[in-house]
Amino acid sequence: EGAGRRWVVAPLDGTVNFLHGVPQCAVSVALEDAAGPAAAVVIDVLRAEEFTASRGGGARCDGRRIAVSTQSELRRALFSTGFPYDRHRHARAYTDAVAAVLTEAQGVRRTGSACLDLAWVACGRYEGHWEFNLQPWDVAAGILLVTEAGGRVTAAAGGPARPAEIVAANALLHEALRTLVAAHRPAPRDEAALRGRCPRPQRQPRHPRRTPGADADSGRRHRRAGGIGRQLRPRSVHRAGGGHGRQAVPFRPGSHDL
């Protein structure tokens, strides 16, 4: 980092895929200056494809110029999306956005690598991609790839794209995709989420410990009042040898029906 520039690097984008042996992960590197991404490279290490872009110099795949799709009909468009690590907090918003796009488009894919999804928008394999609550290293290179390939990249609410919300598509379908997605934006991230943690649940107060004598006195009072102070009796079960007997059935973790 120097002279107002910095490197933004994702050494492994698609970590969960990699851990599970799913062949969809990449390396993403971007050089940013005060005006945003100036140079970018995304390497699909398993397909041996290298996507590159420079500001004002266009985008390429393995040295060949690439461009976004020219598809203009939403019903023929294929989009991609992703579910970030905070999906347990905003699952409904994410799935509602998918449902909204699915009702209008030809299909939606979720492959687990944001930088590759954006690279595939840049080369025309997808018509567009949207996602929420990412990190700068997930999208820095992909944003430049899409814009240099002739596409548009904004926030879901409009305005400049940012990691918290990104919609990238060809210029013909961008506004239609952005409108569908904008209606299902999740709530803004709080400080705990930005640090990668959820607030700790409040510990419930412990009940005061009761002595055996107090329990016995309480039971006698309930019985005198005709309440529910009686002890539970063991339920009748079948013995292994047949017939009925009365014995308690112990609880075994994991043995109960779900």
Tab-separated table of C-alpha atoms in Angstrom:
chain	number	residue	atom	x	y	z
A	1	GLU	CA	0.000	0.000	0.000
A	2	GLY	CA	1.347	3.395	-0.947
A	3	ALA	CA	0.637	6.583	-2.904
A	4	GLY	CA	-3.092	6.190	-2.172
A	5	ARG	CA	-3.184	2.659	-3.563
A	6	ARG	CA	-3.844	-0.674	-1.889
A	7	TRP	CA	-4.109	-4.342	-2.764
A	8	VAL	CA	-7.405	-6.091	-2.041
A	9	VAL	CA	-6.841	-9.846	-2.037
A	10	ALA	CA	-8.989	-12.933	-1.531
A	11	PRO	CA	-6.495	-15.805	-1.543
A	12	LEU	CA	-9.343	-18.332	-1.598
A	13	ASP	CA	-12.855	-17.268	-2.563
A	14	GLY	CA	-15.252	-20.174	-2.209
A	15	THR	CA	-13.802	-21.509	1.020
A	16	VAL	CA	-16.774	-23.727	1.886
A	17	ASN	CA	-16.692	-25.234	-1.609
A	18	PHE	CA	-13.000	-25.967	-1.194
A	19	LEU	CA	-13.519	-27.630	2.186
A	20	HIS	CA	-16.210	-29.885	0.724
A	21	GLY	CA	-14.343	-30.715	-2.465
A	22	VAL	CA	-16.696	-28.707	-4.686
A	23	PRO	CA	-14.678	-27.495	-7.708
A	24	GLN	CA	-15.779	-23.851	-7.610
A	25	CYS	CA	-13.234	-21.534	-5.997
A	26	ALA	CA	-10.839	-18.850	-7.120
A	27	VAL	CA	-8.141	-16.334	-6.255
A	28	SER	CA	-9.095	-12.665	-6.523
A	29	VAL	CA	-6.689	-9.697	-6.558
A	30	ALA	CA	-7.508	-6.041	-7.148
A	31	LEU	CA	-5.446	-2.858	-7.037
A	32	GLU	CA	-7.454	0.110	-5.797
A	33	ASP	CA	-6.733	3.815	-5.791
A	34	ALA	CA	-8.786	6.842	-4.813
A	35	ALA	CA	-11.069	6.311	-7.817
A	36	GLY	CA	-11.766	2.649	-7.041
A	37	PRO	CA	-10.479	-0.586	-8.643
A	38	ALA	CA	-7.747	0.139	-11.192
A	39	ALA	CA	-6.613	-3.384	-12.072
A	40	ALA	CA	-8.019	-6.815	-11.357
A	41	VAL	CA	-7.378	-10.490	-11.831
A	42	VAL	CA	-9.555	-13.481	-10.928
A	43	ILE	CA	-8.037	-16.917	-11.417
A	44	ASP	CA	-10.245	-19.992	-11.604
A	45	VAL	CA	-7.554	-22.390	-10.453
A	46	LEU	CA	-9.491	-25.560	-11.276
A	47	ARG	CA	-10.554	-24.583	-14.811
A	48	ALA	CA	-7.295	-22.762	-15.495
A	49	GLU	CA	-9.085	-19.574	-16.586
A	50	GLU	CA	-7.634	-16.143	-15.869
A	51	PHE	CA	-9.899	-13.083	-15.974
A	52	THR	CA	-8.154	-9.706	-16.067
A	53	ALA	CA	-9.188	-6.077	-16.355
A	54	SER	CA	-7.652	-2.620	-16.161
A	55	ARG	CA	-9.456	0.683	-15.890
A	56	GLY	CA	-10.082	1.931	-19.406
A	57	GLY	CA	-8.383	-1.131	-20.900
A	58	GLY	CA	-11.296	-3.560	-21.107
A	59	ALA	CA	-11.654	-7.058	-19.692
A	60	ARG	CA	-10.149	-10.318	-20.885
A	61	CYS	CA	-10.250	-14.042	-20.277
A	62	ASP	CA	-6.963	-15.780	-21.033
A	63	GLY	CA	-5.947	-12.760	-23.109
A	64	ARG	CA	-9.128	-12.619	-25.225
A	65	ARG	CA	-11.491	-9.646	-24.964
A	66	ILE	CA	-14.767	-10.452	-23.235
A	67	ALA	CA	-18.107	-8.656	-23.013
A	68	VAL	CA	-21.316	-9.005	-21.025
A	69	SER	CA	-24.367	-10.744	-22.429
A	70	THR	CA	-26.603	-8.974	-24.928
A	71	GLN	CA	-29.750	-10.695	-23.658
A	72	SER	CA	-32.565	-8.186	-23.193
A	73	GLU	CA	-35.474	-10.436	-22.186
A	74	LEU	CA	-35.800	-11.092	-18.475
A	75	ARG	CA	-37.561	-14.423	-19.048
A	76	ARG	CA	-34.527	-15.692	-20.946
A	77	ALA	CA	-31.959	-14.436	-18.448
A	78	LEU	CA	-29.813	-16.565	-16.137
A	79	PHE	CA	-28.724	-14.898	-12.898
A	80	SER	CA	-26.581	-15.878	-9.942
A	81	THR	CA	-26.601	-14.981	-6.279
A	82	GLY	CA	-25.034	-16.030	-2.997
A	83	PHE	CA	-25.855	-16.390	0.673
A	84	PRO	CA	-23.230	-14.840	2.970
A	85	TYR	CA	-22.202	-16.012	6.410
A	86	ASP	CA	-24.967	-14.036	8.131
A	87	ARG	CA	-27.663	-16.062	6.327
A	88	HIS	CA	-29.001	-17.328	9.687
A	89	ARG	CA	-29.988	-13.720	10.482
A	90	HIS	CA	-31.426	-12.728	7.097
A	91	ALA	CA	-32.485	-16.037	5.520
A	92	ARG	CA	-36.003	-14.812	4.739
A	93	ALA	CA	-34.791	-11.692	2.920
A	94	TYR	CA	-32.302	-13.710	0.839
A	95	THR	CA	-34.805	-16.393	-0.156
A	96	ASP	CA	-37.516	-13.822	-0.882
A	97	ALA	CA	-35.156	-12.092	-3.312
A	98	VAL	CA	-34.449	-15.423	-5.024
A	99	ALA	CA	-38.181	-16.131	-5.288
A	100	ALA	CA	-38.833	-12.700	-6.804
A	101	VAL	CA	-36.182	-13.205	-9.495
A	102	LEU	CA	-37.163	-16.826	-10.177
A	103	THR	CA	-40.718	-15.813	-11.032
A	104	GLU	CA	-39.432	-13.537	-13.811
A	105	ALA	CA	-36.173	-15.057	-15.074
A	106	GLN	CA	-35.151	-18.305	-16.725
A	107	GLY	CA	-33.130	-19.387	-13.720
A	108	VAL	CA	-30.974	-18.552	-10.713
A	109	ARG	CA	-27.703	-20.249	-9.775
A	110	ARG	CA	-25.878	-20.242	-6.451
A	111	THR	CA	-22.339	-21.585	-6.862
A	112	GLY	CA	-20.556	-20.209	-3.792
A	113	SER	CA	-17.847	-17.896	-5.183
A	114	ALA	CA	-18.790	-14.250	-5.628
A	115	CYS	CA	-15.668	-13.283	-7.575
A	116	LEU	CA	-16.252	-16.100	-10.085
A	117	ASP	CA	-19.939	-15.202	-10.371
A	118	LEU	CA	-18.959	-11.648	-11.304
A	119	ALA	CA	-16.320	-12.905	-13.730
A	120	TRP	CA	-18.975	-15.034	-15.405
A	121	VAL	CA	-21.237	-11.986	-15.719
A	122	ALA	CA	-18.322	-10.179	-17.377
A	123	CYS	CA	-17.875	-12.904	-19.985
A	124	GLY	CA	-21.610	-13.328	-20.676
A	125	ARG	CA	-22.272	-16.685	-19.020
A	126	TYR	CA	-24.667	-15.038	-16.577
A	127	GLU	CA	-26.826	-12.018	-17.324
A	128	GLY	CA	-26.339	-10.707	-13.806
A	129	HIS	CA	-25.438	-11.326	-10.171
A	130	TRP	CA	-26.645	-9.880	-6.880
A	131	GLU	CA	-25.577	-10.435	-3.296
A	132	PHE	CA	-25.666	-8.794	0.116
A	133	ASN	CA	-23.294	-8.365	3.052
A	134	LEU	CA	-20.037	-9.354	1.412
A	135	GLN	CA	-16.515	-8.096	2.117
A	136	PRO	CA	-14.370	-5.785	-0.068
A	137	TRP	CA	-12.065	-8.615	-1.160
A	138	ASP	CA	-15.078	-10.595	-2.432
A	139	VAL	CA	-16.097	-7.992	-5.012
A	140	ALA	CA	-13.265	-5.528	-5.746
A	141	ALA	CA	-11.876	-7.418	-8.742
A	142	GLY	CA	-15.287	-8.530	-10.001
A	143	ILE	CA	-16.669	-4.994	-10.086
A	144	LEU	CA	-13.915	-3.867	-12.440
A	145	LEU	CA	-14.307	-6.966	-14.624
A	146	VAL	CA	-18.020	-6.313	-15.142
A	147	THR	CA	-17.734	-2.585	-15.791
A	148	GLU	CA	-14.822	-3.012	-18.214
A	149	ALA	CA	-16.817	-5.712	-20.025
A	150	GLY	CA	-19.640	-3.231	-20.616
A	151	GLY	CA	-21.913	-4.049	-17.683
A	152	ARG	CA	-23.382	-1.970	-14.876
A	153	VAL	CA	-22.689	-2.413	-11.170
A	154	THR	CA	-24.644	-0.558	-8.474
A	155	ALA	CA	-26.048	-1.008	-5.007
A	156	ALA	CA	-29.483	-2.637	-4.755
A	157	ALA	CA	-30.915	0.692	-3.612
A	158	GLY	CA	-29.155	2.506	-6.445
A	159	GLY	CA	-25.970	4.514	-6.312
A	160	PRO	CA	-22.406	3.180	-6.227
A	161	ALA	CA	-21.906	-0.509	-5.490
A	162	ARG	CA	-20.533	-1.473	-2.110
A	163	PRO	CA	-19.808	-4.822	-0.473
A	164	ALA	CA	-22.968	-4.609	1.645
A	165	GLU	CA	-25.132	-4.753	-1.489
A	166	ILE	CA	-24.180	-5.301	-5.088
A	167	VAL	CA	-26.171	-5.785	-8.282
A	168	ALA	CA	-24.172	-6.420	-11.464
A	169	ALA	CA	-25.696	-7.108	-14.875
A	170	ASN	CA	-25.613	-6.198	-18.525
A	171	ALA	CA	-26.943	-2.721	-19.197
A	172	LEU	CA	-30.144	-4.062	-20.777
A	173	LEU	CA	-31.317	-5.961	-17.708
A	174	HIS	CA	-29.613	-4.219	-14.829
A	175	GLU	CA	-32.518	-1.989	-13.807
A	176	ALA	CA	-35.023	-4.845	-13.964
A	177	LEU	CA	-32.829	-7.032	-11.736
A	178	ARG	CA	-32.072	-4.191	-9.342
A	179	THR	CA	-35.781	-3.413	-8.925
A	180	LEU	CA	-36.642	-7.032	-8.130
A	181	VAL	CA	-33.858	-7.353	-5.593
A	182	ALA	CA	-34.258	-3.942	-3.944
A	183	ALA	CA	-37.648	-4.893	-2.501
A	184	HIS	CA	-35.971	-7.582	-0.378
A	185	ARG	CA	-32.890	-5.865	0.988
A	186	PRO	CA	-31.974	-7.152	4.459
A	187	ALA	CA	-31.712	-4.803	7.406
A	188	PRO	CA	-28.393	-2.917	7.621
A	189	ARG	CA	-25.597	-4.727	9.413
A	190	ASP	CA	-24.938	-3.736	12.998
A	191	GLU	CA	-21.500	-3.336	14.529
A	192	ALA	CA	-21.478	-6.875	15.929
A	193	ALA	CA	-22.171	-8.314	12.479
A	194	LEU	CA	-19.445	-6.158	10.958
A	195	ARG	CA	-16.990	-7.725	13.408
A	196	GLY	CA	-18.188	-11.158	12.309
A	197	ARG	CA	-19.966	-11.870	15.595
A	198	CYS	CA	-23.560	-11.939	16.728
A	199	PRO	CA	-24.443	-10.452	20.107
A	200	ARG	CA	-24.226	-12.935	22.947
A	201	PRO	CA	-27.621	-14.048	24.215
A	202	GLN	CA	-28.473	-12.766	27.657
A	203	ARG	CA	-27.924	-15.402	30.331
A	204	GLN	CA	-31.133	-16.383	32.046
A	205	PRO	CA	-31.130	-16.012	35.855
A	206	ARG	CA	-30.753	-19.279	37.706
A	207	HIS	CA	-33.590	-20.465	39.918
A	208	PRO	CA	-32.715	-20.523	43.610
A	209	ARG	CA	-31.603	-23.934	44.827
A	210	ARG	CA	-34.229	-25.714	46.891
A	211	THR	CA	-33.447	-28.044	49.743
A	212	PRO	CA	-34.941	-31.571	49.873
A	213	GLY	CA	-36.891	-30.666	52.989
A	214	ALA	CA	-38.461	-27.682	51.282
A	215	ASP	CA	-39.456	-29.858	48.298
A	216	ALA	CA	-41.119	-32.380	50.613
A	217	ASP	CA	-43.021	-29.671	52.476
A	218	SER	CA	-44.162	-28.198	49.158
A	219	GLY	CA	-45.386	-31.600	47.965
A	220	ARG	CA	-47.384	-32.167	51.148
A	221	ARG	CA	-49.022	-28.762	50.827
A	222	HIS	CA	-50.029	-29.526	47.206
A	223	ARG	CA	-51.511	-32.903	48.184
A	224	ARG	CA	-53.518	-31.371	51.030
A	225	ALA	CA	-54.862	-28.758	48.620
A	226	GLY	CA	-55.778	-31.407	46.040
A	227	GLY	CA	-53.231	-30.011	43.572
A	228	ILE	CA	-50.616	-31.721	41.427
A	229	GLY	CA	-48.114	-32.535	44.127
A	230	ARG	CA	-48.178	-36.288	43.421
A	231	GLN	CA	-45.131	-37.873	41.842
A	232	LEU	CA	-45.211	-39.197	38.296
A	233	ARG	CA	-45.553	-42.961	38.120
A	234	PRO	CA	-43.493	-45.118	35.733
A	235	ARG	CA	-45.436	-45.844	32.561
A	236	SER	CA	-46.336	-49.332	31.417
A	237	VAL	CA	-44.026	-50.777	28.750
A	238	HIS	CA	-43.554	-54.130	27.061
A	239	ARG	CA	-40.781	-56.248	28.453
A	240	ALA	CA	-38.488	-58.020	26.037
A	241	GLY	CA	-39.969	-61.373	27.042
A	242	GLY	CA	-43.554	-60.351	26.374
A	243	GLY	CA	-46.337	-59.245	28.662
A	244	HIS	CA	-46.668	-56.015	30.538
A	245	GLY	CA	-44.525	-54.696	33.334
A	246	ARG	CA	-44.038	-51.388	35.015
A	247	GLN	CA	-40.622	-49.847	34.652
A	248	ALA	CA	-39.221	-46.434	33.913
A	249	VAL	CA	-37.862	-45.838	30.436
A	250	PRO	CA	-34.553	-43.925	30.671
A	251	PHE	CA	-33.960	-41.013	28.303
A	252	ARG	CA	-31.086	-41.564	25.908
A	253	PRO	CA	-29.865	-38.487	23.999
A	254	GLY	CA	-30.479	-38.954	20.301
A	255	SER	CA	-32.851	-41.908	20.779
A	256	HIS	CA	-36.069	-39.920	20.745
A	257	ASP	CA	-38.128	-39.531	17.608
A	258	LEU	CA	-37.743	-36.314	15.646
